Short mmCIF file of C-alpha atoms in Angstrom, two decimals:
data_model
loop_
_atom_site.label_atom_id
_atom_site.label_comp_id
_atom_site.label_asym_id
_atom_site.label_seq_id
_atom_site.Cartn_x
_atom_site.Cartn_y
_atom_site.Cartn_z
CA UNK X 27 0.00 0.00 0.00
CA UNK X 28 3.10 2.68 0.65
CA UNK X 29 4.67 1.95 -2.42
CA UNK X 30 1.31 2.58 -4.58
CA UNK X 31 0.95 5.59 -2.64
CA UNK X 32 4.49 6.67 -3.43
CA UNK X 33 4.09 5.57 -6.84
CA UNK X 34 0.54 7.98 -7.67
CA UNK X 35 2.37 10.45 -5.97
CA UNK X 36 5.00 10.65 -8.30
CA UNK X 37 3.05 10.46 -11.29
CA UNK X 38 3.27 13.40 -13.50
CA UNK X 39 1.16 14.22 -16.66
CA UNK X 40 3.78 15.27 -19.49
CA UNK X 41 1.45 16.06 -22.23
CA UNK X 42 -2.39 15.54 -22.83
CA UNK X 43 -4.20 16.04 -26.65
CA UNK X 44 -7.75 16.57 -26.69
CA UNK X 45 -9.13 15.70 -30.71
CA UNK X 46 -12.34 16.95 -32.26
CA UNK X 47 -13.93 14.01 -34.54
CA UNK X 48 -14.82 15.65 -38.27
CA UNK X 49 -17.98 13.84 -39.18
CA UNK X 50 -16.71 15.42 -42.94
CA UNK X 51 -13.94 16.97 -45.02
CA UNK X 52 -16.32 20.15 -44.55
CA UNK X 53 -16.70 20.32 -41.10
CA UNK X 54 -14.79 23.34 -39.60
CA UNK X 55 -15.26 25.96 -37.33
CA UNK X 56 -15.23 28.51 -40.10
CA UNK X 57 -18.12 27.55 -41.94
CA UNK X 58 -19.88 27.21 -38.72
CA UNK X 59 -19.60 30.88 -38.21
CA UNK X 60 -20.69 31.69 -41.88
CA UNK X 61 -23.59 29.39 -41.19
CA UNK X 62 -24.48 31.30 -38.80
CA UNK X 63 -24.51 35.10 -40.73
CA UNK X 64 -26.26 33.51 -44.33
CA UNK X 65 -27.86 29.84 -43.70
CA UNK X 66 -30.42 28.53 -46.14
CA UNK X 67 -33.41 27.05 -44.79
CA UNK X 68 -36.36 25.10 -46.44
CA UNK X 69 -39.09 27.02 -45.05
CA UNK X 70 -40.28 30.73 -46.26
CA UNK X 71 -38.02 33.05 -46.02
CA UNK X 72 -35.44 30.37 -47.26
CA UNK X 73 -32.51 32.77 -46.11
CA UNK X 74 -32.05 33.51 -42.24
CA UNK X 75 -29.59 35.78 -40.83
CA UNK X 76 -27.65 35.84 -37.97
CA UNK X 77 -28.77 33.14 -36.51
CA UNK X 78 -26.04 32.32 -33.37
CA UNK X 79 -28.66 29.72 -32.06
CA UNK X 80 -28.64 30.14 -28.48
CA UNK X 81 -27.10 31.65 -25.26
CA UNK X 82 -25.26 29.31 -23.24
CA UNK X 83 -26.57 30.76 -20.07
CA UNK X 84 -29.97 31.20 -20.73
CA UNK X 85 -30.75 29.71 -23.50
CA UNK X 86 -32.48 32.44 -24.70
CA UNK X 87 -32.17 33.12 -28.49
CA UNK X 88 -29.54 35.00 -29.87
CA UNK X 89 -31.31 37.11 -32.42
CA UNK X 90 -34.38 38.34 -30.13
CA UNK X 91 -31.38 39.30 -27.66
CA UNK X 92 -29.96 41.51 -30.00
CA UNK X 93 -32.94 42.65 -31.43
CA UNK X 94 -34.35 43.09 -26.99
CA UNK X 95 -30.87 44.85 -26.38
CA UNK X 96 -30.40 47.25 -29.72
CA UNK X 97 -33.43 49.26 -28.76
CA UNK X 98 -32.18 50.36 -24.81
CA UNK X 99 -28.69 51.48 -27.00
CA UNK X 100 -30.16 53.80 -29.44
CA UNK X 101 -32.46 55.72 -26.91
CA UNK X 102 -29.09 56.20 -25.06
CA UNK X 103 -26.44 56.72 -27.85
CA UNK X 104 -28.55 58.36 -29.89
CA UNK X 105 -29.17 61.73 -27.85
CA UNK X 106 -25.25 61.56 -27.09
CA UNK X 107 -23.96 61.34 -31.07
CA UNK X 108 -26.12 64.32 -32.44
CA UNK X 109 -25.48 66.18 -28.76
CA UNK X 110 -21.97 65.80 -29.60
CA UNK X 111 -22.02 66.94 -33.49
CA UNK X 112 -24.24 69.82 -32.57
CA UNK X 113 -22.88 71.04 -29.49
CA UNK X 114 -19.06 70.31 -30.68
CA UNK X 115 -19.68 72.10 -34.27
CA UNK X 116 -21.41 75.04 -32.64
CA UNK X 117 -18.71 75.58 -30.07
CA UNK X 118 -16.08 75.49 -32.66
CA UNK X 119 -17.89 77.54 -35.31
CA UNK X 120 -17.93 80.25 -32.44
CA UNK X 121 -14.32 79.40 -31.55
CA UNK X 122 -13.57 79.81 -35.19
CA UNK X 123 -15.77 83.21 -35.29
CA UNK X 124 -13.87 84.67 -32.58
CA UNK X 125 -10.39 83.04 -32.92
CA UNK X 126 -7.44 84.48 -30.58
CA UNK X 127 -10.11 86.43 -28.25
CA UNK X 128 -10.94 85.45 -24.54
CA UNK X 129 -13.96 83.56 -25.93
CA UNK X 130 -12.01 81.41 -28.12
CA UNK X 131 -9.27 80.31 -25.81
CA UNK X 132 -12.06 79.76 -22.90
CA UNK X 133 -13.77 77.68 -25.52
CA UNK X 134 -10.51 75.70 -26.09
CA UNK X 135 -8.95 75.76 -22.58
CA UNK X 136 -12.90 73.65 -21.13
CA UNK X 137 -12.66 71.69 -24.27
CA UNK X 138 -9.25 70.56 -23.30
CA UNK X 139 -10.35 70.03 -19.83
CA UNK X 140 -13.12 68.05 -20.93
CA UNK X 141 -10.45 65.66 -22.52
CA UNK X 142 -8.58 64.88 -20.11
CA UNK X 143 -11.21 64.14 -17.48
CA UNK X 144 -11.88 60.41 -17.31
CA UNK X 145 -14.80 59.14 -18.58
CA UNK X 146 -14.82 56.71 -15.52
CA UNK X 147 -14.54 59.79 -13.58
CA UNK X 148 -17.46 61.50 -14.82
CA UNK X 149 -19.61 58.72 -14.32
CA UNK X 150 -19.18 58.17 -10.94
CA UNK X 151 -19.45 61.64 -10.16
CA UNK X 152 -22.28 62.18 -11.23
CA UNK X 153 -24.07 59.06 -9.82
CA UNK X 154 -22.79 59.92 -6.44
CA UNK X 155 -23.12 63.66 -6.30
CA UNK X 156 -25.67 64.61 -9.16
CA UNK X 157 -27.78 61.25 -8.39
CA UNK X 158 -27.02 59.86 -4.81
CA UNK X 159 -26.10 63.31 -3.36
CA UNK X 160 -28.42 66.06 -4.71
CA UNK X 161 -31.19 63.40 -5.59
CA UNK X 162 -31.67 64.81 -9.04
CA UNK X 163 -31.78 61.49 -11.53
CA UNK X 164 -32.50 58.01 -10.53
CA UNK X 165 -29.06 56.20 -9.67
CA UNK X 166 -29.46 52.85 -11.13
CA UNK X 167 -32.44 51.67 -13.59
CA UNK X 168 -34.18 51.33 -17.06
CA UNK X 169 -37.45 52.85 -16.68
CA UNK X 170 -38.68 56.60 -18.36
CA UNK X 171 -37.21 59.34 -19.72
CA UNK X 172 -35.28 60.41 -16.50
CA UNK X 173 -33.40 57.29 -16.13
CA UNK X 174 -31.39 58.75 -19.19
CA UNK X 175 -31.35 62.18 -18.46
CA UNK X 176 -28.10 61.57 -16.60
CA UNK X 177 -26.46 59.18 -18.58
CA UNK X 178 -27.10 61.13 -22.15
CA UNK X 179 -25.64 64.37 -20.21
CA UNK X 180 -22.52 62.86 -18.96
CA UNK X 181 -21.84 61.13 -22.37
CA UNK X 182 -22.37 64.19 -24.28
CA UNK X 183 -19.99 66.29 -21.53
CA UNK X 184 -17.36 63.80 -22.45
CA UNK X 185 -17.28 63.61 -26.21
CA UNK X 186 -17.70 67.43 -26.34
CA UNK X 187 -14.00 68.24 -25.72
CA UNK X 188 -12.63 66.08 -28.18
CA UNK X 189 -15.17 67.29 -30.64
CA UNK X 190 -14.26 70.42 -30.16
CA UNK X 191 -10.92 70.44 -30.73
CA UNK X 192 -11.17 68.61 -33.98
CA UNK X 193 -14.21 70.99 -35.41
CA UNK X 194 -12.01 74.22 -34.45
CA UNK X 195 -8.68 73.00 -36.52
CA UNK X 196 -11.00 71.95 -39.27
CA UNK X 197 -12.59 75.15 -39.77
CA UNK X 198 -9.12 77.25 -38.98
CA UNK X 199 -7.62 75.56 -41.65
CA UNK X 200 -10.74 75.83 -43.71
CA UNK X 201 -11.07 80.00 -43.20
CA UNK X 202 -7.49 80.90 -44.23
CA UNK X 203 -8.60 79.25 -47.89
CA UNK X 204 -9.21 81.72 -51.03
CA UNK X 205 -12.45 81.08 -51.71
CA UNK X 206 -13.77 82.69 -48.16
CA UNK X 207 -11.34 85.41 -48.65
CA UNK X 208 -13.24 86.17 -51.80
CA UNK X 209 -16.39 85.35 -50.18
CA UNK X 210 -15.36 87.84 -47.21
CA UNK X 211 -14.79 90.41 -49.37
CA UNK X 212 -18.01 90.98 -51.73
CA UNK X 213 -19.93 91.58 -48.50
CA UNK X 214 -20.76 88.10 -47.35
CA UNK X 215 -22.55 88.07 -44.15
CA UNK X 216 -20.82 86.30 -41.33
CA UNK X 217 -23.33 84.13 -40.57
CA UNK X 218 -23.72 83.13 -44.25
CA UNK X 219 -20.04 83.09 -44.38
CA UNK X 220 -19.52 80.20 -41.96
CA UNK X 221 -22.88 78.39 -42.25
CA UNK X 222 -23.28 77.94 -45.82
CA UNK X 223 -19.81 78.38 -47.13
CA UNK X 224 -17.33 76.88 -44.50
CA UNK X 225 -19.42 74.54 -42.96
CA UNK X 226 -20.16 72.95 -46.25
CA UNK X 227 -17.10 72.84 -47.66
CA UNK X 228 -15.84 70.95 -44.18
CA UNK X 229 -18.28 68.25 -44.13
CA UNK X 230 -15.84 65.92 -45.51
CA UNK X 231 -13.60 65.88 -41.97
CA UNK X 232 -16.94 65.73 -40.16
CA UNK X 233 -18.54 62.66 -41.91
CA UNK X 234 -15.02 60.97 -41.25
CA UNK X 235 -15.15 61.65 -37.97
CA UNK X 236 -18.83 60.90 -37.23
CA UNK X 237 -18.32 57.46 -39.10
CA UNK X 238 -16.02 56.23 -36.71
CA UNK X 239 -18.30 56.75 -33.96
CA UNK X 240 -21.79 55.46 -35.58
CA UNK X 241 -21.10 51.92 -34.73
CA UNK X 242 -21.41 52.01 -31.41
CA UNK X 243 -25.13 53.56 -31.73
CA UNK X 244 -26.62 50.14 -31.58
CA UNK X 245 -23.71 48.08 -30.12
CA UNK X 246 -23.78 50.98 -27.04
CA UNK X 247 -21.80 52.06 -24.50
CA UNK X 248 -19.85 49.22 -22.22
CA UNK X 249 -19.40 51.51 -19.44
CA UNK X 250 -22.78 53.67 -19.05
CA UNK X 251 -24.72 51.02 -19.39
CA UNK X 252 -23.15 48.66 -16.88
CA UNK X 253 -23.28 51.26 -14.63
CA UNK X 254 -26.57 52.65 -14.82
CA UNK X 255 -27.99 49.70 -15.41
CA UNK X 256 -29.27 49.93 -19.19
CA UNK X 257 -30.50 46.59 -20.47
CA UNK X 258 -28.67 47.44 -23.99
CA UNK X 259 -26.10 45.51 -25.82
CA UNK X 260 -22.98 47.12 -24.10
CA UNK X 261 -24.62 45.84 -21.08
CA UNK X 262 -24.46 42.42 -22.12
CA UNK X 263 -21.36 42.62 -23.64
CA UNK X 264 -20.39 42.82 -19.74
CA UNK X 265 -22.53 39.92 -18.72
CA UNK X 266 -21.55 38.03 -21.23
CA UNK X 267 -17.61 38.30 -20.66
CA UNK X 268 -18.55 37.47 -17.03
CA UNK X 269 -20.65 34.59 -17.81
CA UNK X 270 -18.17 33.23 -20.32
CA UNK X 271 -21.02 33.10 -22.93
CA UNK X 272 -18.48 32.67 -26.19
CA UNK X 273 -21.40 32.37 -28.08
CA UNK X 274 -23.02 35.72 -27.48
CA UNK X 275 -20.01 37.16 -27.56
CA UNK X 276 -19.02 35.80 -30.92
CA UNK X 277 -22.70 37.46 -32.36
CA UNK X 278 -21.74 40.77 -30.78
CA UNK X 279 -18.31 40.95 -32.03
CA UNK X 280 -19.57 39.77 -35.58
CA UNK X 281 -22.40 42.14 -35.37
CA UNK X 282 -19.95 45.41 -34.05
CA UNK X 283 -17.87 44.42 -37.23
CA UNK X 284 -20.31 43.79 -39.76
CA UNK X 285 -21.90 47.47 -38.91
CA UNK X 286 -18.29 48.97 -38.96
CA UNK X 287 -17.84 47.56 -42.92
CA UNK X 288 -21.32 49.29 -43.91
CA UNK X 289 -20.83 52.38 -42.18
CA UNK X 290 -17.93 52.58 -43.77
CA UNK X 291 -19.25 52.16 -47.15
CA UNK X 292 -22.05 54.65 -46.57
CA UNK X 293 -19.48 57.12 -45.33
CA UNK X 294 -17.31 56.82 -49.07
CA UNK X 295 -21.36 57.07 -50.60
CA UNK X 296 -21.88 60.12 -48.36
CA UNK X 297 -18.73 61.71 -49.74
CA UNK X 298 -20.00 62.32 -53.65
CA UNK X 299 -23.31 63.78 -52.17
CA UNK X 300 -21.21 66.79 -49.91
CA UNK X 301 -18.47 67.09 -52.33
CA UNK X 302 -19.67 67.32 -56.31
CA UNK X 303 -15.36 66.84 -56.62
CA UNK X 304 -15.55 63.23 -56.00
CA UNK X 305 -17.93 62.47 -58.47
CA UNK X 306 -15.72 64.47 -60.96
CA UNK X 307 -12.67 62.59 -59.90
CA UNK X 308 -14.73 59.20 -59.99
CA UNK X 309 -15.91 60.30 -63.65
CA UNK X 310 -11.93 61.17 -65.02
CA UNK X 311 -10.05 58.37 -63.02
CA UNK X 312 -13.14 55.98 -65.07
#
């Protein structure tokens, strides 16, 4: 009986192989996942799309989760994106307007405060102070309107700065041009000067920039909505890292990317309807 003892003890593993049986020469884990984006079925409609099956936790479909969670995002994100592009192009056309005054470099000097605040920071002061403190919004909760009063504010306070910064050099680079010069000197009025001459020759830089952010519109916000408590997809993004629910993750990654590629493509379509010059260079390059 010792020596058996001694002898299990002493037993050491050196290598173990674990071997997935291929019931054909087809069988792989990458048309699985391309199954599960275009698969052909024999009842009406034929074609299904994303269809990840089910969540490993709850076994809750996939697709009505995403469909459940997309709506929760886009009440929140929503407000914050054109909060940002109106509040951020309005600050910097008046920047702009007023260039190398007090009001332009109290404009810049809060937007580049606004930067460099956290966004963790922001959130947690304003659910203890704003919420907890002062009692003004609910702290945690999907319910009404208020329960996004707080979150929409502190998003758009956030993205503001950076906005900001990159309207104002757009449209300081932008002003110097010939064309407003020109423009400046038949008697243009200011406000037709910057609204109808600069702002539409700068769309370009602001589609760019507002492409890049339109993704996460129905994917959400990871952080607001695990702290507040907002039922979107961000939310259970989170849950779903903690749960270890690879398959839900898998459809949110695949769905994040698949909106990135046609955003993207929209933005290049976007292009020859602001700029006449691209269709011209489309038309000679052809």
């Amino acid at each position: 009986m010792e020596n058996n003892g001694k002898a299990r003890e002493e037993t050491e593993i050196k290598s173990l192989a674990f071997y997935r049986p291929m019931k054909h020469a087809w069988d792989s884990q990458l048309l699985d996942s391309l199954k599960e984006i275009v698969c052909f079925k024999p009842d009406f409609p034929y074609v299904h799309f994303f269809d990840f099956g089910k969540t490993l936790q709850t076994r809750e479909p996939i697709r009505e989760k995403l469909w459940k969670g997309m709506w929760p995002s886009l009440f929140l994100m929503l407000p914050i994106f054109f909060g940002e592009l109106v509040l951020g192009i309005l600050l910097a056309l008046i920047s702009c307007a007023y260039r190398g005054t007090w009001i332009d470099r109290t404009i810049v000097v809060l937007s580049v405060a606004g930067m460099s605040v956290s966004y963790l920071a922001l959130i947690i002061f304003g659910q203890w102070f704003l919420a907890y403190y002062l009692n003004l919004f609910p702290v945690w909760g999907w319910g009404d309107l208020r329960y996004l009063l707080l979150p929409v504010a502190i998003g758009i306070v956030s993205g503001t700065g950076s906005g900001v910064r990159f309207y104002r050099t757009v449209f300081v680079n932008e002003i110097n041009k010939e064309y407003l010069r020109t423009a400046r000197a038949k008697g243009v009025s200011m406000g037709s000067l910057y609204l109808k001459h600069l702002l539409k020759n700068a769309m370009i830089p602001i589609i760019t920039r507002a492409s890049t952010v339109l993704p996460f519109l129905f994917t959400g916000s990871l952080l607001l909505e695990s702290f507040f408590g907002i039922p979107g997809l961000g939310y259970e993004s989170i849950n779903a890292l903690n749960d270890s629910d690879l398959q839900l993750l898998k459809a949110l990654v695949l769905l994040g990317a698949f909106l990135f590629v046609v955003i993207n493509l929209l933005t290049d379509i976007a292009y020859a309807f602001v700029d006449p010059r691209m269709r011209m260079d489309s038309k000679k390059s052809a």
